[in-house]
PDB file of C-alpha atoms in Angstrom:
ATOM      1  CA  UNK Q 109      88.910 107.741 129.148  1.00 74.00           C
ATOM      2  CA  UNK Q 110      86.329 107.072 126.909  1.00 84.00           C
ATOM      3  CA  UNK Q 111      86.592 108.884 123.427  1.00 84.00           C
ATOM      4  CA  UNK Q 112      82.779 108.447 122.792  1.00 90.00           C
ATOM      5  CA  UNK Q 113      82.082 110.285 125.707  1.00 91.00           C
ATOM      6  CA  UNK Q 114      84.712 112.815 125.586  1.00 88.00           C
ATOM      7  CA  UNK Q 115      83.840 114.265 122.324  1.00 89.00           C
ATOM      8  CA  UNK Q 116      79.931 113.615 123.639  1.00 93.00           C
ATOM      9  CA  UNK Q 117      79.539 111.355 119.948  1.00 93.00           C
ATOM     10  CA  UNK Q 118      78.352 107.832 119.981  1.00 94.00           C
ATOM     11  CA  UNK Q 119      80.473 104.648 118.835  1.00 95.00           C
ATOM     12  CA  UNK Q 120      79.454 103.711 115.149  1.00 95.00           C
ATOM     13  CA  UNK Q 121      78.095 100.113 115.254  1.00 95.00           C
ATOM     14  CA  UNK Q 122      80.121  97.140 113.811  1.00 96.00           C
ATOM     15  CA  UNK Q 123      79.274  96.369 110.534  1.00 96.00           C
ATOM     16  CA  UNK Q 124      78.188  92.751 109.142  1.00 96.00           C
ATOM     17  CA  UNK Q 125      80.702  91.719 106.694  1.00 96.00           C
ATOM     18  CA  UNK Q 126      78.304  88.253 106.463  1.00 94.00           C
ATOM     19  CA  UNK Q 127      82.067  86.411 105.648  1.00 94.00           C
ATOM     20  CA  UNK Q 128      80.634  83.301 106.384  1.00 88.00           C
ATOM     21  CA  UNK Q 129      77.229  83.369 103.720  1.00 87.00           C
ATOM     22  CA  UNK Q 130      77.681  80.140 101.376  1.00 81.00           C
ATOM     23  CA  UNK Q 131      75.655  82.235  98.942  1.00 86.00           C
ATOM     24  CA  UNK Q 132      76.905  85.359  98.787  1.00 87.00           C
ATOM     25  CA  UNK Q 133      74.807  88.140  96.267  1.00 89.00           C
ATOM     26  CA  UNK Q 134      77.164  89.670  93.938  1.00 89.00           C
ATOM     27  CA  UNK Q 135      79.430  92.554  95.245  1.00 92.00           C
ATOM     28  CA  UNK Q 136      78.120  92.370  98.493  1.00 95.00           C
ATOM     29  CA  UNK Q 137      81.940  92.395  99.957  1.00 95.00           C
ATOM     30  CA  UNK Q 138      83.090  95.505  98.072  1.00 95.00           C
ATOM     31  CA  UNK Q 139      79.456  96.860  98.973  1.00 96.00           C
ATOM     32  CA  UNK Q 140      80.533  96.775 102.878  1.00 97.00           C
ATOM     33  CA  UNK Q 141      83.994  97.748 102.276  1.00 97.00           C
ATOM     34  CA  UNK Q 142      82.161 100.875 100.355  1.00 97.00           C
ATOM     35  CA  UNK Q 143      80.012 101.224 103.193  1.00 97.00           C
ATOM     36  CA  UNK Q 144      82.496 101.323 106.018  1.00 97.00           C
ATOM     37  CA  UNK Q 145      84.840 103.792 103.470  1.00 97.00           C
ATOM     38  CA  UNK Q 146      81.857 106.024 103.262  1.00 96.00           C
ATOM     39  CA  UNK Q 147      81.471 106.257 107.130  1.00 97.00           C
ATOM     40  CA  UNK Q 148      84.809 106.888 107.957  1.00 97.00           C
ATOM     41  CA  UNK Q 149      85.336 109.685 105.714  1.00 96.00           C
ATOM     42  CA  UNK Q 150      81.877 111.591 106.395  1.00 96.00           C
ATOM     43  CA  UNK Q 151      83.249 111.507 109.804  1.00 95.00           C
ATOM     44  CA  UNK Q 152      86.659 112.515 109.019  1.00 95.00           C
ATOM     45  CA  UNK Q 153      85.345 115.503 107.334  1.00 93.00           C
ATOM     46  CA  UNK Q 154      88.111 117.843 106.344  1.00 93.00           C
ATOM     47  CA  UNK Q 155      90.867 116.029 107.466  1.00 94.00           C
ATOM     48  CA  UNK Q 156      89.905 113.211 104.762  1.00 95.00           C
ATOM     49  CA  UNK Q 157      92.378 114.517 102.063  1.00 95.00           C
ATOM     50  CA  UNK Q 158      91.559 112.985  98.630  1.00 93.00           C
ATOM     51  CA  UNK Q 159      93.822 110.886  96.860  1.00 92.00           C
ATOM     52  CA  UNK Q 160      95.914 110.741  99.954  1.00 95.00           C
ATOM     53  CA  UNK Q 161      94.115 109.356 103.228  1.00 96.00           C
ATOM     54  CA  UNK Q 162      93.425 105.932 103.085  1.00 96.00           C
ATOM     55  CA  UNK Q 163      91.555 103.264 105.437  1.00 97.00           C
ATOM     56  CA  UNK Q 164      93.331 100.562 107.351  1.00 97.00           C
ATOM     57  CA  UNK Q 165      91.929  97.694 108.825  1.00 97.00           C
ATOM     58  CA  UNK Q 166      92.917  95.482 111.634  1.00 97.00           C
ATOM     59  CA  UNK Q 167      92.107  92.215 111.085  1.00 96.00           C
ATOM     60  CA  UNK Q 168      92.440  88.949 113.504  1.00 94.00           C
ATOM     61  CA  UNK Q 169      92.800  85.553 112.034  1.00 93.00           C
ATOM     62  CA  UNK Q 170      88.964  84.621 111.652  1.00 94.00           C
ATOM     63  CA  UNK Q 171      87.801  87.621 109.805  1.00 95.00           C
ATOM     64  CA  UNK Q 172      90.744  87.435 107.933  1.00 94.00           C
ATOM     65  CA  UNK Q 173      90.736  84.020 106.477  1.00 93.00           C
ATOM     66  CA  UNK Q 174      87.306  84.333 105.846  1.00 94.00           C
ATOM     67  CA  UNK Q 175      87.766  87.513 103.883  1.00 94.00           C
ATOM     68  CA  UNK Q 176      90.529  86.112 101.956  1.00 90.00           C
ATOM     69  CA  UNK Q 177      88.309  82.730 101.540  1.00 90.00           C
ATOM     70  CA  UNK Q 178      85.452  84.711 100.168  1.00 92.00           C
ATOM     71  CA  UNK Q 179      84.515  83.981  96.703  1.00 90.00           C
ATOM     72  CA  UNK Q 180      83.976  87.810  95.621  1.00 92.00           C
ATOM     73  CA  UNK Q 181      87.512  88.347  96.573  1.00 89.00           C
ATOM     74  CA  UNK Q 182      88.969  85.221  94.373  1.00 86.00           C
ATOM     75  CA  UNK Q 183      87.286  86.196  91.688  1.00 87.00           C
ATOM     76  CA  UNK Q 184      89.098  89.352  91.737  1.00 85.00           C
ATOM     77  CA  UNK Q 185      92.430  88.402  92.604  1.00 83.00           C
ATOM     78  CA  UNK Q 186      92.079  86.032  89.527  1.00 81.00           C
ATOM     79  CA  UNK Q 187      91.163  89.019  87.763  1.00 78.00           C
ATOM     80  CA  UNK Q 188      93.901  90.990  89.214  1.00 71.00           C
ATOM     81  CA  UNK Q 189      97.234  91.211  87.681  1.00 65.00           C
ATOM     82  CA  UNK Q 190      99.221  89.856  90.705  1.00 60.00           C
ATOM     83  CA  UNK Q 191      97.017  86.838  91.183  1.00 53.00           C
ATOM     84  CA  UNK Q 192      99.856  84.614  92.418  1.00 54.00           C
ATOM     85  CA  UNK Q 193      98.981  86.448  95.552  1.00 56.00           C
ATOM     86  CA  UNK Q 194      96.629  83.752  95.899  1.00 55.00           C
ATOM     87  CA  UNK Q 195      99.682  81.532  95.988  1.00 51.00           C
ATOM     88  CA  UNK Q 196     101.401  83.249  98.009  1.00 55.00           C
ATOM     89  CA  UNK Q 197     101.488  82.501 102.248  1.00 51.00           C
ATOM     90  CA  UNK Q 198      98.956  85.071 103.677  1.00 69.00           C
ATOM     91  CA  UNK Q 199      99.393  84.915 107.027  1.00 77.00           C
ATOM     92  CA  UNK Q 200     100.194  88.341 108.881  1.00 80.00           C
ATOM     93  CA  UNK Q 201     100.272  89.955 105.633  1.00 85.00           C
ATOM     94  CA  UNK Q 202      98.450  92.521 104.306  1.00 87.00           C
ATOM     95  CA  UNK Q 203      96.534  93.840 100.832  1.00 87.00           C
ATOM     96  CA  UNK Q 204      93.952  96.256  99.488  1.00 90.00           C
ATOM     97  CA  UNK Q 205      90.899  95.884  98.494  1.00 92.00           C
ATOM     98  CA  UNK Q 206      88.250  98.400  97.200  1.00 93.00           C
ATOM     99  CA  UNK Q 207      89.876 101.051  98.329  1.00 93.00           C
ATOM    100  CA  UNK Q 208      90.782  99.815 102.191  1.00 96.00           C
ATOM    101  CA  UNK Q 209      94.063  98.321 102.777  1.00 96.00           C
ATOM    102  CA  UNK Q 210      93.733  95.366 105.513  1.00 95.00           C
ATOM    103  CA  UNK Q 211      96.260  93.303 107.660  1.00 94.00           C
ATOM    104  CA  UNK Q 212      96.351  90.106 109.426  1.00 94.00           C
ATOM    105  CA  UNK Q 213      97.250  91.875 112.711  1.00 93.00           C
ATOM    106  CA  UNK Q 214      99.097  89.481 115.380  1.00 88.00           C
ATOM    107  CA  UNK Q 215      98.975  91.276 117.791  1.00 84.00           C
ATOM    108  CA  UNK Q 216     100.633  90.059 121.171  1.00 79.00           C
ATOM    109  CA  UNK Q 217     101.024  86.646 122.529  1.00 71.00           C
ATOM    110  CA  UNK Q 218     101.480  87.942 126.257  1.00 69.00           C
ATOM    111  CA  UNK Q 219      99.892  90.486 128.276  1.00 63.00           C
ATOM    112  CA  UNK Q 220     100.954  93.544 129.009  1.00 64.00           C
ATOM    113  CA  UNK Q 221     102.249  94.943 132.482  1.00 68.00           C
ATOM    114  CA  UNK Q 222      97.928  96.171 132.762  1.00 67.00           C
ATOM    115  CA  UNK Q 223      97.535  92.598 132.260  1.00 67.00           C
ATOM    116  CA  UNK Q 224      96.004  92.896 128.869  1.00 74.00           C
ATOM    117  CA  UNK Q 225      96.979  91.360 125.314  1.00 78.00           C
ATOM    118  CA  UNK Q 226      96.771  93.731 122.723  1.00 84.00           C
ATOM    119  CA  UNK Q 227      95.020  92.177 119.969  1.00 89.00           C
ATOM    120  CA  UNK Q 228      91.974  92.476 117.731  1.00 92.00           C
ATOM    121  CA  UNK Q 229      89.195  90.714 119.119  1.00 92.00           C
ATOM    122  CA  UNK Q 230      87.813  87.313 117.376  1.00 93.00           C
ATOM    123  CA  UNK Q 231      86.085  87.823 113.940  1.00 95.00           C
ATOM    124  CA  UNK Q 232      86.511  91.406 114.159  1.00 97.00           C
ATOM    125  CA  UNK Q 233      88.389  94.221 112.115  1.00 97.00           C
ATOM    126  CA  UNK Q 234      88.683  97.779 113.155  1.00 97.00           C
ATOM    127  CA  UNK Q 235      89.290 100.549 110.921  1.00 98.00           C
ATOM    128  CA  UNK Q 236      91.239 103.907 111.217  1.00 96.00           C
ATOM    129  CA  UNK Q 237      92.414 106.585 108.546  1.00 96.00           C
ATOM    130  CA  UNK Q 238      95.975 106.481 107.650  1.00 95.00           C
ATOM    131  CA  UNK Q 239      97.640 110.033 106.500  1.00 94.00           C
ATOM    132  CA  UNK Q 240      94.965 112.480 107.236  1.00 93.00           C
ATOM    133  CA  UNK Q 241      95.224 115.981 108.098  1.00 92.00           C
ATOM    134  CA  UNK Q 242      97.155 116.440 111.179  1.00 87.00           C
ATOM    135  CA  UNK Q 243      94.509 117.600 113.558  1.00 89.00           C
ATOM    136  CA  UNK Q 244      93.591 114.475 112.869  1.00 93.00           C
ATOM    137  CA  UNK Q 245      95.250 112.066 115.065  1.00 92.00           C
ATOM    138  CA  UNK Q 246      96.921 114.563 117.888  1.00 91.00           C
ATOM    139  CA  UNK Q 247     100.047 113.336 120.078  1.00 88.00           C
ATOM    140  CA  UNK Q 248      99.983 114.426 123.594  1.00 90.00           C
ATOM    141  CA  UNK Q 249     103.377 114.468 125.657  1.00 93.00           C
ATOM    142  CA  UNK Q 250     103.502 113.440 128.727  1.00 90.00           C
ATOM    143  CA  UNK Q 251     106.146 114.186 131.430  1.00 91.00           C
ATOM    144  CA  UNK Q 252     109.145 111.822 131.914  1.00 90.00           C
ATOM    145  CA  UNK Q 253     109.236 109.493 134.456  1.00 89.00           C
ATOM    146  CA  UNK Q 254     112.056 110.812 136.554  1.00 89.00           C
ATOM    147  CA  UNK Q 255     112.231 113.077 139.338  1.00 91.00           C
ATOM    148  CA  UNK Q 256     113.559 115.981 137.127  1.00 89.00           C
ATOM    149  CA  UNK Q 257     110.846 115.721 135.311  1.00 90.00           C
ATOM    150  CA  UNK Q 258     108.058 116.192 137.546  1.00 88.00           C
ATOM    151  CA  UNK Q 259     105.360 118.881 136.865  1.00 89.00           C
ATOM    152  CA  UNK Q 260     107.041 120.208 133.735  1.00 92.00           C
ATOM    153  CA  UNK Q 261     105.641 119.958 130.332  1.00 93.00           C
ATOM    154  CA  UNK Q 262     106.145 116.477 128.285  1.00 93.00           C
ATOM    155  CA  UNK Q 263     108.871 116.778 126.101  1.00 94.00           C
ATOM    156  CA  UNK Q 264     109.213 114.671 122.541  1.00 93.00           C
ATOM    157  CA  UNK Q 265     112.254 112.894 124.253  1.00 95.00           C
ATOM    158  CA  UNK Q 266     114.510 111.991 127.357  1.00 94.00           C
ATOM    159  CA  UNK Q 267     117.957 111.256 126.294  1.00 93.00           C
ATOM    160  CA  UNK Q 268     120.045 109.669 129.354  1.00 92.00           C
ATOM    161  CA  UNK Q 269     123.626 108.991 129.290  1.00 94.00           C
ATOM    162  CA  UNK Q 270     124.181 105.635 131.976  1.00 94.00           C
ATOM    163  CA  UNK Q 271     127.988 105.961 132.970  1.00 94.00           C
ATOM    164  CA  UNK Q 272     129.986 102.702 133.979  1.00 94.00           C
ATOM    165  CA  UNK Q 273     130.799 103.337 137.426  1.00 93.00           C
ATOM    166  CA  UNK Q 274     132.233 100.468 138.022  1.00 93.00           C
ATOM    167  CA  UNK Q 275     135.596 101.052 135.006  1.00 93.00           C
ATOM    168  CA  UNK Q 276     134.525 103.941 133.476  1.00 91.00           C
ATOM    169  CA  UNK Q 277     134.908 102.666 130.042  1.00 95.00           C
ATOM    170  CA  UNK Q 278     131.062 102.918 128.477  1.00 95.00           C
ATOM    171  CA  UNK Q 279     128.367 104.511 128.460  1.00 95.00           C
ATOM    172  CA  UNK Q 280     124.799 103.286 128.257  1.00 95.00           C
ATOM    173  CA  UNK Q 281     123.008 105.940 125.770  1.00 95.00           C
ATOM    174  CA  UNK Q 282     118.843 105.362 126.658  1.00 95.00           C
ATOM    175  CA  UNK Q 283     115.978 106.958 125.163  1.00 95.00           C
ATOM    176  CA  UNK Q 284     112.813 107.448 126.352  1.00 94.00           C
ATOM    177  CA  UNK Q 285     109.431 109.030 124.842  1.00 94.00           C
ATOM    178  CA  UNK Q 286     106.139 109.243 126.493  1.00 92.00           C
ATOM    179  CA  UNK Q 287     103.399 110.363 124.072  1.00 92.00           C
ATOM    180  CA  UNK Q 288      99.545 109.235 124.449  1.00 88.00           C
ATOM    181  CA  UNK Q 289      97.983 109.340 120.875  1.00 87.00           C
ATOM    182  CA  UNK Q 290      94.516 110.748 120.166  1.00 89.00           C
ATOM    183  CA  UNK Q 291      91.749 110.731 117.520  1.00 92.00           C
ATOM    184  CA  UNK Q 292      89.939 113.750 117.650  1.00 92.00           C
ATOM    185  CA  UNK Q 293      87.343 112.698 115.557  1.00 94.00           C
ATOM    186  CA  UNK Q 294      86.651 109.229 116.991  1.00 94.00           C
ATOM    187  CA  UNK Q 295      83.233 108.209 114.535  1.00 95.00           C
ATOM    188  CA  UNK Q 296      86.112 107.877 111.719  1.00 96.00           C
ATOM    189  CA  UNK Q 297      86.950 104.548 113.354  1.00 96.00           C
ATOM    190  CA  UNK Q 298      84.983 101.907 112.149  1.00 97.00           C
ATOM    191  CA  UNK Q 299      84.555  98.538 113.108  1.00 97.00           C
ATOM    192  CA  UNK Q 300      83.089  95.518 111.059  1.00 97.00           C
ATOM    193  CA  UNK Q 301      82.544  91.868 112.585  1.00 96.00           C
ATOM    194  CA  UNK Q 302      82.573  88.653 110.151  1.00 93.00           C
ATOM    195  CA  UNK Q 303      79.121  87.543 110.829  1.00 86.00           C
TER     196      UNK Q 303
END
C-alpha cells in the first residue's frame, strides 16, 4: 500500500541540498538541514517531543561524500572540538549535523526474495524521526506462518522447539516474529536529493 494515499496526504517533495555548487552562499547547508527539520516536525505534530525526537537521515554514497566534501561542513568540523573526525575513515559511518543525525547507509548488496535491493537510491537521503511518541511509528502483528497459526491474531513471537529425531540428543530452539511497521503520520518523512 501506498501511505500517501492511505492517510489521503501527499508525499513532501525532495529537497535540493545543491551538494555539488562550487560556490556555495554561506549557511546554505545548515539552511536545508533547518528546512527539512522544520518539515518533519510540523508534520509530526504532537508526537515531536522536544529535546528528545531527533531526525535521521539515510544517506547513499553520493549524497554522502558530497555532504561530507562540502565546504560549510569543513569549516565546522574544524571548528568543532572532535575535528580529527575529518581524519577519521567515513565510510558507513554516521554524525550530526545541525540538529539531524545522518548515516552512510549500505544497504544490501543482493536482492531480496521480491527481487529488490534495499538501498537508498543514488544522490538521495531520506529522513524519518527517531524516538517520537509512540503513536508515532505503530507495529502491526501479523499471524505466523504455520498452520496453527492461521486466522488468529499476530502474536509478538513464535517460539518453536525442533527435536532431533534422528538421536534425540538436541534441540533446535527457533524464533520467529512477523511485525509490519507503520508511520502514521507519513509527511514527517522527508526526503532531500544532492542536486
Amino acid at each position: 500500500y501506498d501511505l500517501y494515499s492511505v492517510f489521503d496526504v501527499s508525499q513532501p517533495d525532495e529537497i535540493d541540498f545543491d551538494l555539488d555548487n562550487g560556490s556555495p552562499a554561506a549557511g546554505a547547508l545548515r539552511t536545508k538541514c533547518t528546512t527539512v527539520l522544520r518539515a518533519a516536525q510540523r508534520a509530526a505534530g504532537n508526537a515531536w517531543i522536544e529535546g528528545r525526537t531527533y531526525l535521521y537521515g539515510l544517506c547513499d554514497d553520493t549524497f554522502y561524500d558530497q555532504f561530507i566534501a562540502h565546504a560549510e561542513y569543513r569549516a565546522w568540523q574544524l571548528n568543532h572540538p572532535p575535528a580529527a573526525n575529518l581524519a577519521a575513515p567515513t565510510a558507513f559511518r554516521e554524525f550530526d549535523f545541525a540538529g539531524i543525525r545522518f548515516r552512510n547507509y549500505r544497504g544490501t548488496d543482493e536482492a531480496t526474495p521480491a527481487g529488490k535491493e534495499v538501498k537508498v537510491a543514488s544522490g538521495k537521503c531520506k529522513f524519518f524521526p527517531v524516538d517520537a511518541a509512540p503513536d508515532l511509528w505503530q507495529a502491526i502483528l501479523t499471524p505466523g506462518e504455520f498452520f496453527g497459526t492461521i486466522n488468529l491474531p499476530g502474536q509478538a513471537m513464535y517460539p518453536i522447539v525442533v527435536p532431533d529425531r534422528d538421536r534425540d540428543a538436541f534441540v533446535n530452539v527457533e524464533l520467529y516474529s512477523y511485525p509490519l511497521f507503520i508511520n502514521t503520520r507519513p509527511r514527517c518523512l522527508q526526503r532531500a536529493r544532492n542536486t
